[in-house]
Short mmCIF file of C-alpha atoms and ligand atoms in Angstrom, two decimals:
data_model
loop_
_atom_site.label_atom_id
_atom_site.label_comp_id
_atom_site.label_asym_id
_atom_site.label_seq_id
_atom_site.Cartn_x
_atom_site.Cartn_y
_atom_site.Cartn_z
CA UNK A 18 -11.39 2.70 24.03
CA UNK A 19 -9.60 1.96 20.27
CA UNK A 20 -6.09 3.48 19.73
CA UNK A 21 -4.02 3.77 16.44
CA UNK A 22 -0.48 4.03 16.88
CA UNK A 23 1.32 5.45 14.53
CA UNK A 24 5.39 3.98 13.48
CA UNK A 25 6.68 0.76 13.01
CA UNK A 26 9.66 0.22 15.73
CA UNK A 27 10.55 -1.15 18.99
CA UNK A 28 8.92 1.86 20.26
CA UNK A 29 6.01 1.06 18.91
CA UNK A 30 5.97 -2.04 19.74
CA UNK A 31 6.13 -0.71 23.40
CA UNK A 32 3.63 1.64 23.16
CA UNK A 33 1.29 -1.35 21.94
CA UNK A 34 2.40 -3.42 25.06
CA UNK A 35 1.68 -1.01 27.26
CA UNK A 36 -2.00 0.19 25.88
CA UNK A 37 -3.25 -3.21 25.63
CA UNK A 38 -2.45 -3.73 28.94
CA UNK A 39 -4.61 -1.03 29.57
CA UNK A 40 -8.21 -1.93 31.27
CA UNK A 41 -9.74 0.97 29.31
CA UNK A 42 -8.12 -0.36 26.11
CA UNK A 43 -10.72 -2.35 23.69
CA UNK A 44 -8.63 -2.63 20.61
CA UNK A 45 -4.81 -1.02 19.41
CA UNK A 46 -4.18 -1.13 15.65
CA UNK A 47 -0.27 0.39 14.72
CA UNK A 48 0.22 1.53 11.22
CA UNK A 49 2.44 0.13 10.00
CA UNK A 50 3.93 -1.84 12.81
CA UNK A 51 6.21 -4.64 12.73
CA UNK A 52 6.06 -8.61 14.18
CA UNK A 53 6.02 -7.93 17.11
CA UNK A 54 2.81 -4.98 17.52
CA UNK A 55 0.87 -7.78 15.56
CA UNK A 56 1.00 -9.89 18.79
CA UNK A 57 -0.57 -7.66 20.73
CA UNK A 58 -2.69 -5.23 18.36
CA UNK A 59 -3.61 -5.02 14.21
CA UNK A 60 -1.39 -4.14 11.98
CA UNK A 61 -2.34 -1.87 9.23
CA UNK A 62 -0.43 -1.70 5.81
CA UNK A 63 0.10 2.16 5.05
CA UNK A 64 2.42 4.93 6.13
CA UNK A 65 1.55 7.05 8.51
CA UNK A 66 2.76 9.76 6.26
CA UNK A 67 -0.39 9.37 4.11
CA UNK A 68 -3.25 12.00 5.99
CA UNK A 69 -5.79 10.48 3.88
CA UNK A 70 -5.25 6.74 4.80
CA UNK A 71 -4.67 7.67 8.26
CA UNK A 72 -8.47 9.26 8.43
CA UNK A 73 -9.81 6.17 6.32
CA UNK A 74 -8.85 3.90 9.33
CA UNK A 75 -9.71 6.81 12.43
CA UNK A 76 -13.24 6.82 10.71
CA UNK A 77 -13.20 2.82 9.75
CA UNK A 78 -12.22 1.22 12.83
CA UNK A 79 -13.82 4.06 15.04
CA UNK A 80 -10.68 5.38 16.60
CA UNK A 81 -10.47 7.38 19.52
CA UNK A 82 -7.14 8.18 20.06
CA UNK A 83 -3.70 8.52 17.61
CA UNK A 84 -0.17 8.10 19.08
CA UNK A 85 2.30 9.24 16.91
CA UNK A 86 5.38 7.42 17.53
CA UNK A 87 8.35 9.44 15.21
CA UNK A 88 8.45 12.69 14.37
CA UNK A 89 7.72 12.67 10.83
CA UNK A 90 3.78 13.06 10.95
CA UNK A 91 3.81 15.85 13.61
CA UNK A 92 6.26 18.04 11.72
CA UNK A 93 4.33 17.21 8.59
CA UNK A 94 0.89 18.42 10.50
CA UNK A 95 -0.49 15.03 11.26
CA UNK A 96 -2.13 16.96 14.66
CA UNK A 97 -3.63 19.69 12.67
CA UNK A 98 -4.73 17.76 9.88
CA UNK A 99 -6.80 15.40 11.90
CA UNK A 100 -8.24 18.23 14.43
CA UNK A 101 -9.43 20.46 10.94
CA UNK A 102 -11.25 17.51 9.86
CA UNK A 103 -15.05 17.51 10.47
CA UNK A 104 -15.37 14.04 10.19
CA UNK A 105 -12.60 13.61 12.36
CA UNK A 106 -14.36 15.62 15.38
CA UNK A 107 -13.13 14.83 18.90
CA UNK A 108 -10.73 12.54 17.85
CA UNK A 109 -7.82 12.89 20.55
CA UNK A 110 -3.97 12.91 19.33
CA UNK A 111 -1.44 12.51 21.53
CA UNK A 112 2.21 14.62 19.79
CA UNK A 113 1.93 17.85 19.35
CA UNK A 114 0.57 20.80 16.24
CA UNK A 115 2.71 21.44 13.42
CA UNK A 116 3.84 25.00 15.03
CA UNK A 117 5.72 23.35 17.95
CA UNK A 118 6.65 20.55 16.11
CA UNK A 119 9.23 22.81 14.88
CA UNK A 120 10.74 22.77 18.22
CA UNK A 121 12.28 19.53 16.23
CA UNK A 122 11.62 19.76 12.96
CA UNK A 123 14.40 23.32 12.98
CA UNK A 124 17.14 23.65 15.22
CA UNK A 125 16.92 27.04 14.84
CA UNK A 126 13.20 27.43 15.92
CA UNK A 127 14.06 25.51 18.87
CA UNK A 128 17.27 27.41 19.70
CA UNK A 129 14.98 30.93 19.51
CA UNK A 130 12.64 28.74 21.72
CA UNK A 131 15.37 28.23 24.19
CA UNK A 132 17.18 31.43 24.45
CA UNK A 133 13.73 33.63 24.29
CA UNK A 134 12.99 32.10 27.57
CA UNK A 135 16.13 31.64 29.04
CA UNK A 136 16.76 27.95 28.87
CA UNK A 137 20.13 26.83 29.23
CA UNK A 138 21.69 25.39 25.75
CA UNK A 139 24.86 26.37 23.88
CA UNK A 140 25.74 29.24 22.11
CA UNK A 141 24.90 29.22 18.36
CA UNK A 142 24.90 31.45 15.59
CA UNK A 143 22.44 30.28 12.30
CA UNK A 144 23.66 31.08 8.74
CA UNK A 145 22.60 30.61 5.48
CA UNK A 146 24.11 30.41 2.15
CA UNK A 147 24.27 33.97 1.74
CA UNK A 148 26.06 34.50 5.18
CA UNK A 149 28.50 31.78 4.37
CA UNK A 150 31.71 34.91 4.69
CA UNK A 151 29.80 35.97 7.81
CA UNK A 152 29.95 32.35 8.98
CA UNK A 153 33.96 31.59 7.99
CA UNK A 154 34.68 34.67 10.18
CA UNK A 155 32.18 33.02 13.33
CA UNK A 156 33.93 30.00 12.87
CA UNK A 157 37.68 31.40 12.61
CA UNK A 158 36.44 33.64 15.76
CA UNK A 159 35.39 31.05 17.85
CA UNK A 160 37.51 27.99 19.37
CA UNK A 161 37.34 23.73 18.12
CA UNK A 162 35.41 21.74 18.03
CA UNK A 163 32.59 22.87 16.13
CA UNK A 164 29.31 22.09 16.20
CA UNK A 165 27.39 22.32 12.96
CA UNK A 166 23.73 21.00 12.40
CA UNK A 167 21.97 21.03 9.84
CA UNK A 168 18.50 23.12 10.71
CA UNK A 169 16.05 20.74 9.24
CA UNK A 170 15.18 16.95 9.51
CA UNK A 171 18.34 14.80 9.03
CA UNK A 172 16.75 11.62 10.36
CA UNK A 173 19.54 11.60 13.03
CA UNK A 174 22.49 12.23 10.58
CA UNK A 175 22.19 16.31 10.50
CA UNK A 176 25.09 16.89 13.41
CA UNK A 177 28.68 17.39 12.67
CA UNK A 178 31.52 17.75 15.38
CA UNK A 179 34.81 18.83 13.95
CA UNK A 180 38.06 19.83 15.39
CA UNK A 181 39.75 21.97 12.79
CA UNK A 182 38.62 25.65 11.63
CA UNK A 183 39.47 24.92 7.88
CA UNK A 184 37.98 21.73 7.72
CA UNK A 185 34.60 23.12 9.62
CA UNK A 186 34.67 25.42 6.97
CA UNK A 187 34.60 22.70 3.86
CA UNK A 188 31.92 20.63 5.38
CA UNK A 189 29.54 24.10 6.28
CA UNK A 190 30.01 24.64 2.43
CA UNK A 191 29.22 21.17 1.64
CA UNK A 192 26.17 21.67 3.68
CA UNK A 193 24.48 25.09 2.40
CA UNK A 194 25.95 24.57 -1.29
CA UNK A 195 26.03 20.70 -1.71
CA UNK A 196 22.99 20.05 -0.12
CA UNK A 197 24.83 17.06 1.66
CA UNK A 198 21.87 16.77 4.06
CA UNK A 199 19.16 17.95 1.55
CA UNK A 200 16.85 20.73 2.36
CA UNK A 201 17.70 20.04 5.96
CA UNK A 202 20.90 21.72 5.69
CA UNK A 203 20.04 24.43 3.54
CA UNK A 204 20.38 26.68 6.86
CA UNK A 205 23.11 25.67 9.46
CA UNK A 206 23.08 26.37 13.50
CA UNK A 207 26.97 26.64 14.27
CA UNK A 208 27.01 26.16 18.09
CA UNK A 209 29.28 26.01 20.86
CA UNK A 210 30.66 22.56 22.07
CA UNK A 211 29.03 21.32 25.29
CA UNK A 212 32.01 18.71 27.10
CA UNK A 213 29.99 16.39 29.32
CA UNK A 214 28.01 13.36 29.96
CA UNK A 215 24.61 13.22 27.74
CA UNK A 216 20.61 11.77 29.42
CA UNK A 217 17.50 11.78 27.80
CA UNK A 218 14.57 13.15 30.16
CA UNK A 219 10.91 13.04 28.93
CA UNK A 220 7.73 14.76 30.48
CA UNK A 221 4.31 13.97 29.30
CA UNK A 222 2.00 17.04 28.94
CA UNK A 223 -1.16 19.13 28.04
CA UNK A 224 0.68 22.27 27.35
CA UNK A 225 -0.14 23.43 31.29
CA UNK A 226 0.75 20.64 33.10
CA UNK A 227 3.42 17.96 32.96
CA UNK A 228 4.42 14.55 34.31
CA UNK A 229 8.18 13.77 34.25
CA UNK A 230 8.77 10.12 33.41
CA UNK A 231 11.44 8.18 34.02
CA UNK A 232 14.85 9.22 32.79
CA UNK A 233 17.23 7.22 30.57
CA UNK A 234 20.63 7.47 28.62
CA UNK A 235 20.84 5.95 25.49
CA UNK A 236 24.40 4.75 23.71
CA UNK A 237 24.20 6.31 20.16
CA UNK A 238 27.21 5.09 18.70
CA UNK A 239 27.63 1.56 16.80
CA UNK A 240 31.10 0.84 18.46
CA UNK A 241 32.50 0.22 21.73
CA UNK A 242 33.31 2.80 24.06
CA UNK A 243 30.51 4.92 21.98
CA UNK A 244 33.01 5.09 18.93
CA UNK A 245 31.73 5.06 15.71
CA UNK A 246 28.95 5.86 13.33
CA UNK A 247 25.69 7.28 15.11
CA UNK A 248 23.04 5.11 14.91
CA UNK A 249 19.17 5.54 16.11
CA UNK A 250 20.35 4.03 19.08
CA UNK A 251 21.79 1.26 20.14
CA UNK A 252 20.68 0.53 23.83
CA UNK A 253 19.91 2.53 26.76
CA UNK A 254 19.40 2.24 30.71
CA UNK A 255 17.05 3.88 33.42
CA UNK A 256 17.53 5.44 35.56
CA UNK A 257 20.67 7.20 34.52
CA UNK A 258 22.91 6.34 38.50
CA UNK A 259 24.08 10.05 38.11
CA UNK A 260 20.80 11.42 37.87
CA UNK A 261 20.38 12.11 41.23
CA UNK A 262 17.81 14.59 43.51
CA UNK A 263 20.07 17.75 42.80
CA UNK A 264 20.28 17.01 39.19
CA UNK A 265 16.76 15.99 38.88
CA UNK A 266 15.70 19.28 40.56
CA UNK A 267 18.16 21.53 38.55
CA UNK A 268 16.54 19.89 35.46
CA UNK A 269 13.21 20.50 36.32
CA UNK A 270 13.98 24.32 37.11
CA UNK A 271 16.08 25.34 34.69
CA UNK A 272 14.44 23.21 31.99
CA UNK A 273 10.98 21.73 32.22
CA UNK A 274 9.27 24.28 34.08
CA UNK A 275 10.24 27.42 31.88
CA UNK A 276 9.51 24.82 28.85
CA UNK A 277 5.84 24.16 29.69
CA UNK A 278 5.60 27.90 30.66
CA UNK A 279 7.19 28.91 26.87
CA UNK A 280 4.82 26.61 25.43
CA UNK A 281 1.85 29.16 26.95
CA UNK A 282 4.08 32.04 26.68
CA UNK A 283 3.77 31.45 22.70
CA UNK A 284 0.46 29.76 22.39
CA UNK A 285 1.99 26.60 21.37
CA UNK A 286 -0.91 24.71 22.53
CA UNK A 287 1.54 21.64 23.17
CA UNK A 288 0.01 18.17 23.80
CA UNK A 289 2.22 15.18 23.72
CA UNK A 290 5.68 13.98 25.12
CA UNK A 291 8.47 16.19 24.91
CA UNK A 292 11.75 14.49 24.66
CA UNK A 293 14.84 16.81 26.23
CA UNK A 294 18.01 15.71 25.16
CA UNK A 295 20.36 16.92 28.05
CA UNK A 296 24.20 17.42 28.28
CA UNK A 297 25.67 17.78 31.95
CA UNK A 298 28.62 19.97 31.94
CA UNK A 299 29.84 19.47 35.66
CA UNK A 300 26.43 19.09 37.76
CA UNK A 301 24.65 21.94 35.23
CA UNK A 302 22.51 20.84 32.73
CA UNK A 303 21.73 22.15 28.98
CA UNK A 304 19.68 21.39 26.19
CA UNK A 305 21.04 20.16 23.35
CA UNK A 306 17.72 19.03 21.43
CA UNK A 307 14.31 19.03 21.81
CA UNK A 308 12.25 15.95 20.33
CA UNK A 309 8.60 16.27 20.17
CA UNK A 310 8.21 12.56 20.67
CA UNK A 311 9.22 9.69 22.65
CA UNK A 312 13.09 7.57 22.32
CA UNK A 313 13.72 5.23 20.77
CA UNK A 314 15.28 2.78 22.30
CA UNK A 315 14.59 4.98 25.64
CA UNK A 316 11.03 4.19 25.27
CA UNK A 317 12.34 0.07 25.38
CA UNK A 318 13.73 0.98 28.55
CA UNK A 319 11.64 3.45 30.34
CA UNK A 320 7.80 2.39 29.78
CA UNK A 321 8.89 -1.03 31.39
CA UNK A 322 9.35 0.65 34.77
CA UNK A 323 5.61 2.52 34.53
CA UNK A 324 3.62 0.70 36.67
CA UNK A 325 0.19 2.84 36.08
CA UNK A 326 -2.23 2.05 33.63
CA UNK A 327 -0.60 3.77 30.83
CA UNK A 328 -3.44 4.35 28.00
CA UNK A 329 -5.30 6.24 31.57
CA UNK A 330 -1.71 8.34 31.68
CA UNK A 331 -2.31 9.28 27.98
CA UNK A 332 -6.06 9.97 28.62
CA UNK A 333 -5.39 12.34 31.70
CA UNK A 334 -4.10 14.95 29.14
CA UNK A 335 -7.48 15.67 27.67
CA UNK A 336 -9.74 15.26 30.91
CA UNK A 337 -7.60 17.85 32.47
CA UNK A 338 -6.44 15.41 35.57
CA UNK A 339 -2.98 14.76 34.04
CA UNK A 340 -1.82 16.84 37.12
CA UNK A 341 -3.13 14.41 39.78
CA UNK A 342 -2.12 11.28 37.80
CA UNK A 343 -0.97 8.67 40.16
CA UNK A 344 2.80 7.97 38.42
CA UNK A 345 3.62 4.99 39.77
CA UNK A 346 7.47 4.43 38.78
CA UNK A 347 9.06 0.95 39.60
CA UNK A 348 12.29 1.25 41.57
CA UNK A 349 13.78 -1.82 39.63
CA UNK A 350 17.04 -0.33 36.59
CA UNK A 351 16.00 -1.47 33.30
CA UNK A 352 18.68 -2.05 30.93
CA UNK A 353 17.95 -2.33 26.70
CA UNK A 354 20.48 -3.58 24.47
CA UNK A 355 19.49 -3.55 20.76
CA UNK A 356 20.22 -5.86 18.52
CA UNK A 357 21.13 -4.95 14.39
CA UNK A 358 21.85 -6.44 11.22
CA UNK A 359 25.53 -6.92 10.54
CA UNK A 360 26.67 -3.19 8.82
CA UNK A 361 24.22 -1.16 10.37
CA UNK A 362 24.16 1.53 10.09
CA UNK A 363 25.55 1.28 6.47
CA UNK A 364 24.72 -1.46 3.70
CA UNK A 365 23.29 -4.30 5.62
CA UNK A 366 21.18 -7.39 4.52
CA UNK A 367 17.48 -8.35 5.05
CA UNK A 368 15.54 -11.60 5.35
CA UNK A 369 17.42 -13.41 8.38
CA UNK A 370 15.27 -15.76 10.08
CA UNK A 371 15.30 -15.00 13.92
CA UNK A 372 15.54 -17.54 15.95
CA UNK A 373 15.59 -18.88 19.85
CA UNK A 374 13.13 -16.07 21.00
CA UNK A 375 10.58 -18.74 22.33
CA UNK A 376 13.67 -19.78 24.57
CA UNK A 377 14.09 -16.09 26.27
CA UNK A 378 12.38 -16.22 29.69
CA UNK A 379 13.76 -13.30 31.50
CA UNK A 380 13.26 -10.48 29.40
CA UNK A 381 11.27 -8.27 27.29
CA UNK A 382 12.31 -8.44 23.56
CA UNK A 383 10.56 -5.70 21.43
CA UNK A 384 10.69 -5.70 17.55
CA UNK A 385 11.63 -2.87 15.35
CA UNK A 386 12.82 -4.53 11.90
CA UNK A 387 11.33 -7.49 12.06
CA UNK A 388 8.61 -9.33 9.91
CA UNK A 389 6.76 -12.22 10.21
CA UNK A 390 6.20 -14.20 6.70
CA UNK A 391 4.65 -17.78 6.24
CA UNK A 392 5.05 -18.95 9.84
CA UNK A 393 8.74 -17.51 9.90
CA UNK A 394 10.50 -14.28 11.55
CA UNK A 395 13.07 -12.35 9.61
CA UNK A 396 14.94 -8.99 9.79
CA UNK A 397 14.09 -6.68 8.08
CA UNK A 398 15.74 -3.52 8.88
CA UNK A 399 19.03 -2.34 10.83
CA UNK A 400 17.57 -2.21 14.53
CA UNK A 401 16.06 -5.53 14.98
CA UNK A 402 15.08 -6.09 18.17
CA UNK A 403 15.56 -5.02 21.61
CA UNK A 404 15.98 -7.05 24.88
CA UNK A 405 14.88 -5.13 28.03
CA UNK A 406 15.04 -6.64 31.24
CA UNK A 407 14.68 -4.98 35.00
CA UNK A 408 17.16 -5.81 37.85
CA UNK A 409 17.71 -4.33 41.20
CA UNK A 410 20.34 -2.37 39.83
CA UNK A 411 21.74 -1.51 36.26
CA UNK A 412 24.04 -4.58 36.61
CA UNK A 413 22.12 -7.10 37.22
CA UNK A 414 18.94 -5.87 34.23
CA UNK A 415 22.29 -5.82 32.12
CA UNK A 416 23.37 -8.91 32.71
CA UNK A 417 19.64 -10.25 32.15
CA UNK A 418 19.62 -8.70 28.36
CA UNK A 419 23.00 -10.39 27.47
CA UNK A 420 21.53 -13.42 29.00
CA UNK A 421 18.46 -13.17 27.12
CA UNK A 422 20.19 -12.50 23.81
CA UNK A 423 23.01 -15.51 23.83
CA UNK A 424 19.44 -17.32 23.22
CA UNK A 425 18.60 -15.24 20.07
CA UNK A 426 20.44 -16.11 16.83
CA UNK A 427 20.39 -14.23 13.01
CA UNK A 428 23.29 -14.43 10.82
CA UNK A 429 25.37 -11.46 11.20
CA UNK A 430 23.93 -10.19 14.07
CA UNK A 431 25.37 -7.37 16.06
CA UNK A 432 25.33 -6.10 19.89
CA UNK A 433 26.90 -3.63 21.68
CA UNK A 434 28.65 -5.42 24.63
CA UNK A 435 29.12 -2.74 26.80
CA UNK A 436 26.08 -0.71 27.41
CA UNK A 437 26.46 0.66 30.52
CA UNK A 438 29.91 0.73 30.49
CA UNK A 439 30.41 3.65 31.42
CA UNK A 440 28.60 3.53 34.53
P1 AMP B 16 21.10 16.39 18.02
O1 AMP B 16 20.84 15.60 16.78
O2 AMP B 16 20.81 17.82 18.13
O3 AMP B 16 21.09 15.66 19.15
O4 AMP B 16 23.14 16.09 18.17
C1 AMP B 16 23.18 14.68 17.58
C2 AMP B 16 24.67 14.61 19.04
O5 AMP B 16 26.02 15.38 18.70
C3 AMP B 16 24.01 14.68 20.44
O6 AMP B 16 23.60 13.40 20.83
C4 AMP B 16 25.56 14.78 20.91
O7 AMP B 16 26.14 13.86 21.33
C5 AMP B 16 26.13 15.60 19.85
N1 AMP B 16 25.80 17.06 20.31
C6 AMP B 16 25.11 17.73 20.09
N2 AMP B 16 25.01 18.91 20.22
C7 AMP B 16 26.40 19.29 20.89
C8 AMP B 16 26.94 20.15 21.56
N3 AMP B 16 26.33 21.68 21.27
N4 AMP B 16 27.70 19.71 22.38
C9 AMP B 16 28.56 18.76 23.01
N5 AMP B 16 27.90 17.72 21.70
C10 AMP B 16 27.06 17.88 20.77
N1 LIG B 17 17.57 7.39 20.90
C1 LIG B 17 17.36 8.80 20.53
C2 LIG B 17 16.14 9.23 19.83
O1 LIG B 17 15.22 8.47 19.43
O2 LIG B 17 16.26 10.21 19.36
#
């Protein structure tokens, strides 16, 4: 089988690795990919948002399966596009259609879905600029902190947590009237603040059946102790030690099962990964967001723990065999630490030579913002590499990842030294 992966991050390098190892894999292509994907696949130099070029690649390279990494192409309807084109008939897509992708593309759509299906989530109201006065009254009536969310996609930046009512009203004004997050904030969800520990759960579904993949915890902030600006993710560990069987059970019964049932009831015809962003309040799980794809860097911590043939797992979604698929999970823990360009998530320099990868023996290094030019590996983005190790416990896997990082070098490199600190 020939597979096309869309995306260019560490997640896509990790997908390419796992898929290329499959006994059923003939060739993997990644668009646009990075220096890591080119080690195991062929990179194709086009944007996944250019659907005509996606189509051209599918026909030219006889692609049978498309795996969509990031949310953007899904929210813009890549699955529907492929399905509706007679020339692409029979091509399979991992990733939901546009209607279901709204679970990530619109916070209001997701909140309404959660409420309609009685899935635990923070209380909320959604407001447009015409309802500004009402929104201010809502803020005054409710206790701080206030969680303000741009309704649409805002590249992970559209959520504000504010401790003062007046400041919340000012920020709301900036979002609704001054396009603080562009068109994404033309409508804003204000929700109750949930105090607890966050975790990420993943399932693969064919719309009726599902397989639960290993859970993970990611570290979103740039600074020590999870402080400072939000990033795409600075590290991840899997499994989170606090994810006990009792909690897993609650997550499945209260959240995963009703979500998949909800897909059926609402005719969402969902195919692909569901990423549940959860908060445990005491021992009770709540959904804070749905993503319609795998997480980054969680994928780099989760997939190395899957011992089954990953392409066969993906394919079982289309053959009706997902339910019976024997998913083998490694009992070891994994720890992923992300190395970034100094300055990220704000301004940073690119084009720094990356050295020392050949000395890394006990970890897997997934490339993200990195390119190879004239034989030299160089930085090309904020998040540059994700270093994953497996160990008998989190401590051992973290030690191995940090040991590997000490051998890697690029100018102005930065990484969090405290991934897993809270566990
Ligand atoms: P989201 O983009 O919805 O994942 O939100 C980004 C981050 O904001 C989350 O990872 C949480 O840390 C935080 N957050 C979102 N919603 C809430 C909430 N209702 N209560 C507390 N924290 C939240
Ligand atoms: N690591 C969080 C995300 O992929 O959205």
